[in-house]
């Protein structure tokens, strides 16, 4: 079993839709939960991160962590074509190195 | 702007012909990483430097080597590239190496895409 599981998609939605991206994990030691966005042929860039359980909002983006279920989510409201990218979850805790999910490829159709 | 710069962005080489990829950073971060990312896969950590201390991942082939001559620069050497080494190579930096005092946020370069003929 992989430490982090993420549905690779592809996921295609119309502009303006609410998008939900998810990861599950198996290691309860993870404390920091990040989302990176990677445009085609570019390096990943940090979108947002959360510590422990709860929600964090930044503009149209909301990150949610449920440690009891070992489940993390990223919601995108009012999705735009410029949001089309691959979204990678990344987790770590303590002295452990960062573990990435496979990434979900998202396309927002105008 | 402080950033991570990778060169070249695109590299084509022949089977077995050595390749060197470079990475420079202006963030003054202690840690520099090299990741390999194949299509539709998660980035795979090859190794990292904490200052001058080199940390190799157990499953990184001997074909991959790295050098960090100073804080700002790090190189990835692929001694004898095979067809399976075709990938995007990502350099990243971070201030620290663990989550001791906060999230270990990585800043990535734009990547170097390697094609092996």
Short mmCIF file of C-alpha atoms in Angstrom, two decimals:
data_model
loop_
_atom_site.label_atom_id
_atom_site.label_comp_id
_atom_site.label_asym_id
_atom_site.label_seq_id
_atom_site.Cartn_x
_atom_site.Cartn_y
_atom_site.Cartn_z
CA UNK A 1 0.00 0.00 0.00
CA UNK A 2 1.32 3.42 -0.95
CA UNK A 3 1.76 5.94 1.84
CA UNK A 4 -0.30 8.47 -0.11
CA UNK A 5 -3.02 7.68 -2.64
CA UNK A 6 -4.34 10.24 -5.09
CA UNK A 7 -6.66 9.64 -8.04
CA UNK A 8 -4.70 10.69 -11.14
CA UNK A 9 -7.84 11.64 -13.05
CA UNK A 10 -8.04 13.24 -15.53
CA UNK A 11 -10.81 15.42 -14.14
CA UNK A 12 -12.64 17.78 -16.48
CA UNK A 13 -15.25 20.28 -15.29
CA UNK A 14 -16.96 23.38 -16.72
CA UNK A 15 -15.82 26.85 -15.77
CA UNK A 16 -17.43 28.06 -12.56
CA UNK A 17 -17.86 24.58 -11.07
CA UNK A 18 -16.69 23.63 -7.60
CA UNK A 19 -13.79 21.20 -7.80
CA UNK A 20 -12.92 18.67 -5.12
CA UNK A 21 -9.49 17.02 -5.12
CA UNK A 22 -8.59 14.39 -2.56
CA UNK A 23 -5.82 12.28 -1.10
CA UNK A 24 -5.83 9.47 1.42
CA UNK A 25 -2.85 8.41 3.47
CA UNK A 26 -1.83 5.61 5.78
CA UNK A 27 0.86 7.08 8.05
CA UNK A 28 -0.63 8.70 11.14
CA UNK A 29 2.67 10.52 11.77
CA UNK A 30 1.93 13.02 9.02
CA UNK A 31 1.33 16.47 10.49
CA UNK A 32 1.73 18.87 7.58
CA UNK A 33 -0.47 18.65 4.54
CA UNK A 34 0.32 20.59 1.41
CA UNK A 35 -1.07 21.14 -2.02
CA UNK A 36 1.19 21.93 -4.93
CA UNK A 37 0.00 23.05 -8.34
CA UNK A 38 2.00 22.07 -11.40
CA UNK A 39 1.34 23.59 -14.78
CA UNK A 40 2.35 21.63 -17.85
CA UNK A 41 6.13 21.50 -18.33
CA UNK A 42 6.75 23.53 -15.17
CA UNK A 43 7.86 22.74 -11.64
CA UNK A 44 5.34 22.40 -8.80
CA UNK A 45 4.49 25.53 -6.83
CA UNK A 46 3.08 25.57 -3.32
CA UNK A 47 -0.59 26.46 -3.26
CA UNK A 48 -1.29 26.13 0.44
CA UNK A 49 -0.61 24.00 3.47
CA UNK A 50 -2.33 23.08 6.69
CA UNK A 51 -1.15 21.75 10.01
CA UNK A 52 -3.12 18.95 11.67
CA UNK A 53 -6.89 18.71 11.23
CA UNK A 54 -9.19 21.48 10.15
CA UNK A 55 -9.86 23.86 7.29
CA UNK A 56 -7.82 26.64 5.76
CA UNK A 57 -9.15 29.07 3.20
CA UNK A 58 -7.24 31.24 0.75
CA UNK A 59 -9.36 33.05 -1.78
CA UNK A 60 -11.13 30.49 -3.95
CA UNK A 61 -9.15 27.61 -2.43
CA UNK A 62 -9.99 25.67 0.72
CA UNK A 63 -7.81 22.91 2.14
CA UNK A 64 -9.43 20.44 4.51
CA UNK A 65 -7.77 17.79 6.67
CA UNK A 66 -9.51 14.97 8.51
CA UNK A 67 -6.82 13.14 10.45
CA UNK A 68 -9.27 10.65 11.94
CA UNK A 69 -10.12 9.43 8.44
CA UNK A 70 -6.62 10.10 7.03
CA UNK A 71 -8.24 12.09 4.25
CA UNK A 72 -7.32 15.49 2.84
CA UNK A 73 -9.15 17.62 0.31
CA UNK A 74 -8.64 20.73 -1.77
CA UNK A 75 -11.72 22.61 -2.94
CA UNK A 76 -11.65 25.16 -5.72
CA UNK A 77 -14.64 27.48 -5.95
CA UNK A 78 -15.64 29.36 -9.10
CA UNK A 79 -13.06 27.39 -11.08
CA UNK A 80 -11.31 29.19 -13.93
CA UNK A 81 -9.54 27.88 -17.06
CA UNK A 82 -6.30 29.16 -15.50
CA UNK A 83 -6.80 26.57 -12.73
CA UNK A 84 -6.15 23.82 -15.28
CA UNK A 85 -3.07 22.03 -13.97
CA UNK A 86 -1.96 18.95 -12.08
CA UNK A 87 -2.55 19.17 -8.33
CA UNK A 88 -0.21 17.21 -6.06
CA UNK A 89 -0.82 16.59 -2.41
CA UNK A 90 2.31 16.33 -0.28
CA UNK A 91 2.55 15.23 3.33
CA UNK A 92 5.21 15.02 6.00
CA UNK A 93 5.72 14.90 9.72
CA UNK A 94 8.57 14.95 12.19
CA UNK A 95 11.88 14.20 10.53
CA UNK A 96 10.27 12.35 7.64
CA UNK A 97 10.81 13.52 4.13
CA UNK A 98 7.99 14.88 2.05
CA UNK A 99 5.78 12.25 0.41
CA UNK A 100 3.93 13.24 -2.75
CA UNK A 101 0.73 11.91 -4.18
CA UNK A 102 0.64 10.97 -7.84
CA UNK A 103 -1.16 14.17 -8.79
CA UNK A 104 -4.62 14.79 -10.26
CA UNK A 105 -4.75 16.31 -13.71
CA UNK A 106 -7.51 18.94 -13.79
CA UNK A 107 -8.98 20.69 -16.84
CA UNK A 108 -11.45 23.57 -16.54
CA UNK A 109 -13.42 24.00 -19.74
CA UNK A 110 -14.52 27.54 -20.74
CA UNK B 1 12.98 37.82 -7.18
CA UNK B 2 14.48 35.00 -5.17
CA UNK B 3 14.15 31.81 -7.08
CA UNK B 4 15.42 28.43 -8.20
CA UNK B 5 16.87 28.31 -11.71
CA UNK B 6 17.46 25.12 -13.66
CA UNK B 7 19.50 24.73 -16.81
CA UNK B 8 19.05 23.57 -19.41
CA UNK B 9 15.26 23.45 -19.60
CA UNK B 10 15.46 20.80 -22.30
CA UNK B 11 18.30 18.35 -22.81
CA UNK B 12 18.56 15.72 -25.52
CA UNK B 13 21.29 13.14 -25.20
CA UNK B 14 22.24 9.83 -26.72
CA UNK B 15 22.07 6.53 -24.92
CA UNK B 16 25.13 6.29 -22.67
CA UNK B 17 26.33 9.86 -23.19
CA UNK B 18 26.89 11.65 -19.85
CA UNK B 19 24.66 14.57 -18.95
CA UNK B 20 24.93 17.29 -16.32
CA UNK B 21 21.96 19.34 -15.16
CA UNK B 22 22.45 22.42 -13.05
CA UNK B 23 20.45 24.22 -10.40
CA UNK B 24 21.08 27.55 -8.74
CA UNK B 25 19.17 29.30 -5.97
CA UNK B 26 19.06 32.82 -4.59
CA UNK B 27 16.97 31.87 -1.53
CA UNK B 28 19.99 31.01 0.61
CA UNK B 29 18.25 27.80 1.62
CA UNK B 30 20.20 25.11 3.43
CA UNK B 31 18.72 22.14 1.63
CA UNK B 32 18.76 21.33 -2.07
CA UNK B 33 16.95 18.37 -3.57
CA UNK B 34 16.88 16.52 -6.87
CA UNK B 35 13.66 14.81 -7.90
CA UNK B 36 12.88 12.68 -10.94
CA UNK B 37 9.36 12.98 -12.30
CA UNK B 38 8.04 10.75 -15.06
CA UNK B 39 4.80 11.40 -16.89
CA UNK B 40 1.72 11.22 -14.63
CA UNK B 41 3.81 10.14 -11.65
CA UNK B 42 4.71 11.68 -8.33
CA UNK B 43 8.12 13.32 -8.06
CA UNK B 44 10.64 10.75 -6.82
CA UNK B 45 13.39 11.97 -4.54
CA UNK B 46 16.85 10.99 -5.76
CA UNK B 47 18.99 12.71 -3.10
CA UNK B 48 19.39 15.89 -1.17
CA UNK B 49 22.09 18.03 0.41
CA UNK B 50 21.74 19.58 3.82
CA UNK B 51 24.48 22.17 3.51
CA UNK B 52 27.41 19.99 2.44
CA UNK B 53 26.00 16.76 3.82
CA UNK B 54 24.90 14.46 1.02
CA UNK B 55 21.90 12.17 1.58
CA UNK B 56 21.25 9.51 -1.02
CA UNK B 57 17.96 7.66 -1.27
CA UNK B 58 18.40 3.90 -0.95
CA UNK B 59 16.85 3.16 -4.33
CA UNK B 60 18.68 5.83 -6.33
CA UNK B 61 20.78 4.09 -9.01
CA UNK B 62 24.56 4.58 -8.94
CA UNK B 63 24.21 6.08 -12.40
CA UNK B 64 23.01 9.28 -10.70
CA UNK B 65 25.50 11.49 -8.89
CA UNK B 66 25.32 14.96 -7.44
CA UNK B 67 27.65 17.79 -6.50
CA UNK B 68 27.08 20.89 -4.44
CA UNK B 69 30.18 23.08 -4.73
CA UNK B 70 28.63 25.95 -2.75
CA UNK B 71 25.37 27.05 -1.12
CA UNK B 72 23.92 28.40 -4.35
CA UNK B 73 24.63 25.64 -6.85
CA UNK B 74 23.85 21.97 -7.18
CA UNK B 75 24.45 19.63 -10.11
CA UNK B 76 22.93 16.34 -11.18
CA UNK B 77 25.23 14.07 -13.18
CA UNK B 78 23.83 11.12 -15.08
CA UNK B 79 26.85 9.05 -16.01
CA UNK B 80 25.35 6.74 -18.61
CA UNK B 81 21.76 7.67 -19.41
CA UNK B 82 19.43 4.89 -20.42
CA UNK B 83 16.07 5.12 -22.11
CA UNK B 84 14.43 4.70 -18.71
CA UNK B 85 16.09 7.86 -17.45
CA UNK B 86 14.07 10.07 -19.75
CA UNK B 87 12.09 12.26 -17.39
CA UNK B 88 11.66 15.72 -15.93
CA UNK B 89 14.32 16.45 -13.33
CA UNK B 90 13.25 18.89 -10.66
CA UNK B 91 15.51 20.80 -8.34
CA UNK B 92 14.00 22.10 -5.13
CA UNK B 93 15.20 23.96 -2.04
CA UNK B 94 14.01 24.36 1.51
CA UNK B 95 15.15 26.16 4.60
CA UNK B 96 15.22 23.01 6.72
CA UNK B 97 14.88 19.29 6.15
CA UNK B 98 12.17 18.24 8.56
CA UNK B 99 9.00 19.44 10.19
CA UNK B 100 10.73 20.33 13.43
CA UNK B 101 9.62 23.93 13.50
CA UNK B 102 7.06 24.19 10.79
CA UNK B 103 6.12 22.88 7.41
CA UNK B 104 9.02 21.89 5.21
CA UNK B 105 8.01 24.00 2.25
CA UNK B 106 9.87 23.23 -0.96
CA UNK B 107 10.50 25.77 -3.68
CA UNK B 108 10.89 24.12 -7.06
CA UNK B 109 12.65 25.16 -10.20
CA UNK B 110 10.93 24.90 -13.58
CA UNK B 111 12.58 21.55 -14.28
CA UNK B 112 14.91 20.10 -16.89
CA UNK B 113 13.30 17.71 -19.33
CA UNK B 114 15.69 14.99 -20.44
CA UNK B 115 15.21 13.04 -23.65
CA UNK B 116 17.39 10.00 -24.33
CA UNK B 117 17.71 8.82 -27.93
#
